[in-house]
Coordinates of C-alpha atoms and ligand atoms in Angstrom, one line a residue:
M1 CA 41.0 -24.9 -48.3
L2 CA 40.2 -23.3 -45.1
L3 CA 41.9 -25.3 -42.3
A4 CA 39.9 -25.5 -39.1
G5 CA 41.1 -27.3 -35.9
L6 CA 38.5 -29.1 -33.8
T7 CA 39.0 -30.0 -30.2
G8 CA 37.2 -30.4 -27.0
G9 CA 37.4 -32.4 -23.8
I10 CA 36.4 -36.0 -23.4
A11 CA 32.6 -36.5 -23.8
S12 CA 32.2 -32.8 -24.7
G13 CA 30.3 -33.7 -27.9
K14 CA 33.1 -33.4 -30.4
S15 CA 32.1 -36.4 -32.5
T16 CA 28.6 -35.0 -32.8
V17 CA 30.0 -31.8 -34.1
S18 CA 32.5 -33.3 -36.5
A19 CA 29.7 -35.5 -38.0
R20 CA 27.5 -32.4 -38.5
L21 CA 30.4 -30.5 -40.1
V22 CA 30.8 -33.4 -42.6
E23 CA 27.1 -33.2 -43.4
H24 CA 27.8 -29.6 -44.4
G25 CA 30.5 -30.8 -46.8
A26 CA 33.6 -30.4 -44.7
E27 CA 36.5 -32.8 -45.3
L28 CA 37.4 -34.4 -41.9
I29 CA 40.8 -35.6 -40.9
D30 CA 40.4 -37.6 -37.7
A31 CA 43.6 -38.0 -35.8
D32 CA 42.1 -40.7 -33.6
A33 CA 40.9 -42.7 -36.5
I34 CA 44.3 -42.5 -38.1
A35 CA 45.9 -43.7 -34.9
R36 CA 43.5 -46.6 -34.7
R37 CA 44.4 -47.7 -38.3
L38 CA 48.1 -47.3 -37.5
L39 CA 47.7 -49.7 -34.6
L40 CA 46.0 -52.5 -36.6
P41 CA 47.8 -55.9 -36.1
G42 CA 50.9 -56.4 -38.3
T43 CA 51.5 -52.7 -39.0
P44 CA 55.0 -51.3 -38.1
T45 CA 53.5 -49.0 -35.4
W46 CA 51.6 -52.0 -33.9
Q47 CA 54.9 -53.9 -33.9
R48 CA 56.8 -51.2 -32.1
V49 CA 54.1 -50.7 -29.5
R50 CA 54.0 -54.4 -28.9
Q51 CA 57.7 -54.5 -28.4
H52 CA 57.7 -51.8 -25.8
F53 CA 54.5 -52.6 -24.0
G54 CA 54.4 -56.4 -24.2
D55 CA 51.7 -58.9 -25.1
D56 CA 49.6 -57.9 -22.1
I57 CA 48.2 -55.1 -24.1
L58 CA 47.0 -57.3 -26.9
T59 CA 43.5 -58.7 -27.3
A60 CA 42.9 -62.4 -28.1
D61 CA 42.9 -61.6 -31.9
G62 CA 46.2 -59.7 -31.7
G63 CA 44.8 -56.2 -31.8
I64 CA 45.8 -53.5 -29.3
D65 CA 43.6 -53.5 -26.2
R66 CA 43.1 -49.8 -26.1
P67 CA 41.4 -49.6 -22.7
A68 CA 44.3 -51.7 -21.3
L69 CA 46.9 -49.5 -22.9
G70 CA 45.0 -46.4 -21.8
R71 CA 45.1 -47.5 -18.2
I72 CA 48.9 -48.0 -18.4
V73 CA 49.7 -44.7 -20.0
F74 CA 47.2 -42.9 -17.8
A75 CA 49.0 -44.1 -14.7
S76 CA 52.5 -43.3 -15.9
P77 CA 53.7 -40.1 -17.5
Q78 CA 56.9 -41.9 -18.7
R79 CA 54.9 -44.6 -20.4
R80 CA 52.6 -42.0 -21.9
A81 CA 55.6 -40.1 -23.3
L82 CA 56.9 -43.4 -24.8
L83 CA 53.6 -44.2 -26.5
N84 CA 53.4 -40.7 -27.9
E85 CA 56.9 -41.1 -29.3
L86 CA 55.9 -44.2 -31.0
T87 CA 52.5 -43.0 -32.4
H88 CA 52.7 -39.3 -32.9
P89 CA 55.2 -39.1 -35.8
P90 CA 53.3 -41.6 -38.0
V91 CA 50.0 -39.9 -37.2
M92 CA 51.5 -36.5 -38.1
A93 CA 52.9 -37.9 -41.3
Q94 CA 49.5 -39.2 -42.4
I95 CA 47.9 -35.9 -41.5
A96 CA 50.5 -34.1 -43.6
D97 CA 49.8 -36.5 -46.5
R98 CA 46.0 -35.8 -46.3
L99 CA 46.5 -32.1 -46.2
E100 CA 48.8 -32.3 -49.2
A101 CA 46.2 -34.2 -51.1
L102 CA 43.6 -31.6 -50.2
Q103 CA 45.7 -28.6 -51.2
A104 CA 43.4 -27.7 -54.1
F105 CA 40.1 -28.3 -52.2
D106 CA 38.2 -25.1 -52.0
G107 CA 36.1 -26.0 -49.0
V108 CA 36.6 -26.5 -45.3
V109 CA 39.0 -29.1 -43.9
V110 CA 38.3 -30.0 -40.3
L111 CA 41.3 -31.4 -38.4
D112 CA 39.9 -33.3 -35.4
V113 CA 42.7 -33.5 -32.8
P114 CA 41.5 -34.4 -29.4
L115 CA 44.7 -33.1 -27.8
L116 CA 45.1 -30.1 -29.9
V117 CA 46.0 -27.9 -26.9
E118 CA 48.0 -30.6 -25.1
A119 CA 50.0 -31.5 -28.2
N120 CA 50.8 -27.9 -28.9
A121 CA 50.4 -28.7 -32.5
D122 CA 52.2 -26.1 -34.6
R123 CA 49.7 -26.0 -37.4
S124 CA 48.5 -22.8 -39.0
Y125 CA 44.8 -23.2 -38.2
E126 CA 42.6 -20.5 -39.8
A127 CA 39.9 -21.3 -37.2
V128 CA 39.8 -23.3 -34.0
V129 CA 36.5 -24.8 -33.0
V130 CA 36.2 -25.8 -29.4
V131 CA 33.4 -27.9 -28.1
A132 CA 33.0 -27.0 -24.5
A133 CA 31.0 -28.6 -21.7
Q134 CA 31.1 -28.1 -17.9
P135 CA 33.1 -30.8 -16.1
E136 CA 29.9 -31.9 -14.4
T137 CA 28.3 -32.4 -17.8
Q138 CA 31.3 -34.4 -19.0
L139 CA 31.2 -36.5 -15.8
R140 CA 27.5 -37.3 -16.2
R141 CA 27.9 -38.4 -19.8
L142 CA 30.9 -40.6 -19.1
V143 CA 29.1 -42.3 -16.2
E144 CA 25.6 -42.5 -17.7
L145 CA 26.4 -43.1 -21.4
R146 CA 29.7 -44.8 -21.3
G147 CA 29.4 -46.7 -18.1
M148 CA 32.6 -45.3 -16.5
A149 CA 33.1 -45.4 -12.8
P150 CA 32.7 -41.8 -11.4
D151 CA 36.2 -41.7 -9.9
D152 CA 37.8 -42.9 -13.2
A153 CA 35.7 -40.3 -15.1
R154 CA 36.8 -37.5 -12.8
A155 CA 40.5 -38.5 -13.2
R156 CA 40.2 -38.6 -17.0
I157 CA 38.6 -35.2 -17.1
A158 CA 41.2 -33.8 -14.7
A159 CA 44.1 -35.2 -16.8
Q160 CA 43.2 -33.1 -19.8
A161 CA 44.1 -29.5 -20.4
P162 CA 41.7 -27.2 -18.5
L163 CA 38.8 -25.8 -20.5
E164 CA 40.2 -22.3 -20.2
D165 CA 43.3 -23.3 -22.1
K166 CA 41.1 -24.5 -25.0
L167 CA 38.9 -21.5 -24.9
A168 CA 42.0 -19.3 -25.1
I169 CA 42.8 -20.5 -28.6
A170 CA 39.2 -20.8 -29.9
T171 CA 37.9 -18.8 -32.7
H172 CA 34.5 -20.5 -32.4
V173 CA 33.1 -22.0 -29.1
L174 CA 30.3 -24.5 -29.1
W175 CA 28.8 -24.9 -25.6
N176 CA 27.2 -28.2 -25.1
D177 CA 25.6 -28.3 -21.7
G178 CA 22.1 -28.2 -23.3
T179 CA 20.2 -30.5 -25.6
P180 CA 21.7 -32.2 -28.7
D181 CA 19.4 -30.1 -30.9
E182 CA 20.9 -26.9 -29.5
L183 CA 24.4 -28.2 -30.2
L184 CA 23.4 -29.1 -33.8
A185 CA 21.9 -25.7 -34.4
A186 CA 24.9 -23.9 -33.0
T187 CA 27.1 -26.2 -35.2
D188 CA 25.1 -25.2 -38.3
D189 CA 25.9 -21.5 -37.6
V190 CA 29.7 -22.3 -37.2
A191 CA 29.6 -24.4 -40.4
A192 CA 27.9 -21.5 -42.3
D193 CA 30.6 -19.1 -41.1
L194 CA 33.5 -21.5 -42.0
L195 CA 32.0 -22.1 -45.4
R196 CA 31.7 -18.4 -46.0
R197 CA 35.3 -17.8 -45.0
A198 CA 36.4 -20.6 -47.3
R199 CA 34.5 -19.1 -50.2
D200 CA 35.9 -15.6 -49.5
K201 CA 39.4 -17.0 -49.3
H202 CA 39.0 -18.9 -52.6
A203 CA 37.5 -15.9 -54.4
G204 CA 40.3 -13.8 -53.1
A205 CA 42.9 -16.3 -54.4
D206 CA 41.1 -16.3 -57.8
D207 CA 41.3 -12.5 -57.9
G208 CA 44.9 -12.5 -57.0
Ligands
ADP301 P1 33.2 -36.7 -27.7 O1 33.5 -37.1 -29.1 O2 33.6 -35.3 -27.3 O3 33.8 -37.7 -26.7 P2 30.5 -37.4 -28.2 O4 30.0 -36.5 -29.3 O5 30.7 -38.8 -28.5 O6 31.7 -36.7 -27.4 O7 29.4 -37.3 -27.0 C1 29.6 -38.0 -25.8 C2 28.3 -38.7 -25.5 O8 27.3 -37.7 -25.1 C3 27.6 -39.4 -26.7 O9 27.0 -40.6 -26.2 C4 26.6 -38.4 -27.2 O10 25.5 -39.0 -27.9 C5 26.2 -37.7 -25.9 N1 25.8 -36.3 -26.1 C6 26.5 -35.3 -26.8 N2 25.9 -34.1 -26.7 C7 24.8 -34.3 -25.9 C8 23.8 -33.4 -25.4 N3 23.8 -32.1 -25.7 N4 22.9 -34.0 -24.6 C9 22.9 -35.3 -24.3 N5 23.8 -36.2 -24.7 C10 24.8 -35.7 -25.5

């Protein structure tokens, strides 16, 4: 496999890109989806989060109220660190399991980690795809498409690693300040490049 990290700021267009890469045959490991599954009611991680954060962060049906939890950890670095301590190790373990299961896969594996830069993940990515949008574009999408209050949206954007830090580790940059079609076309080019590199790598491995 060729291991590609995928990251980008909030509302940058990352989900659009990951879905397109999957259409091109990439295997997607979605850290957020894993985290959501790990927090389903009754799981050990859910249990521990509940113990530390109390029943106020539960919805009526016992699930984790993610917006409520998000507000708490967003307001407090200590609480954020605690939540990370509870959730990161099991997420990392599941990612490791998926990667292990995909060892023999000869295509592209996309590891979608929203906080790839922030988490300083020590994975040996062979490519890092960054979906980039100007902060004004992110703000507009959060307000218009997700109904967020402008001040909240600004605060969320400001809390993430600056775009420059993401661009600094990128091997492929997908700018998404234009139309969705432009993003998809640019993603097709990146997919073609990643697939070519996966094929080359596989052919090289066969030769050796
Ligand atoms: P992320 O996963 O980075 O948070 P999404 O792919 O979900 O971002 O995109 C955020 C929102 O913006 C979605 O509603 C998506 O449909 C929309 N969107 C993405 N790219 C564009 C674009 N180029 N023009 C207009 N809307 C877009």
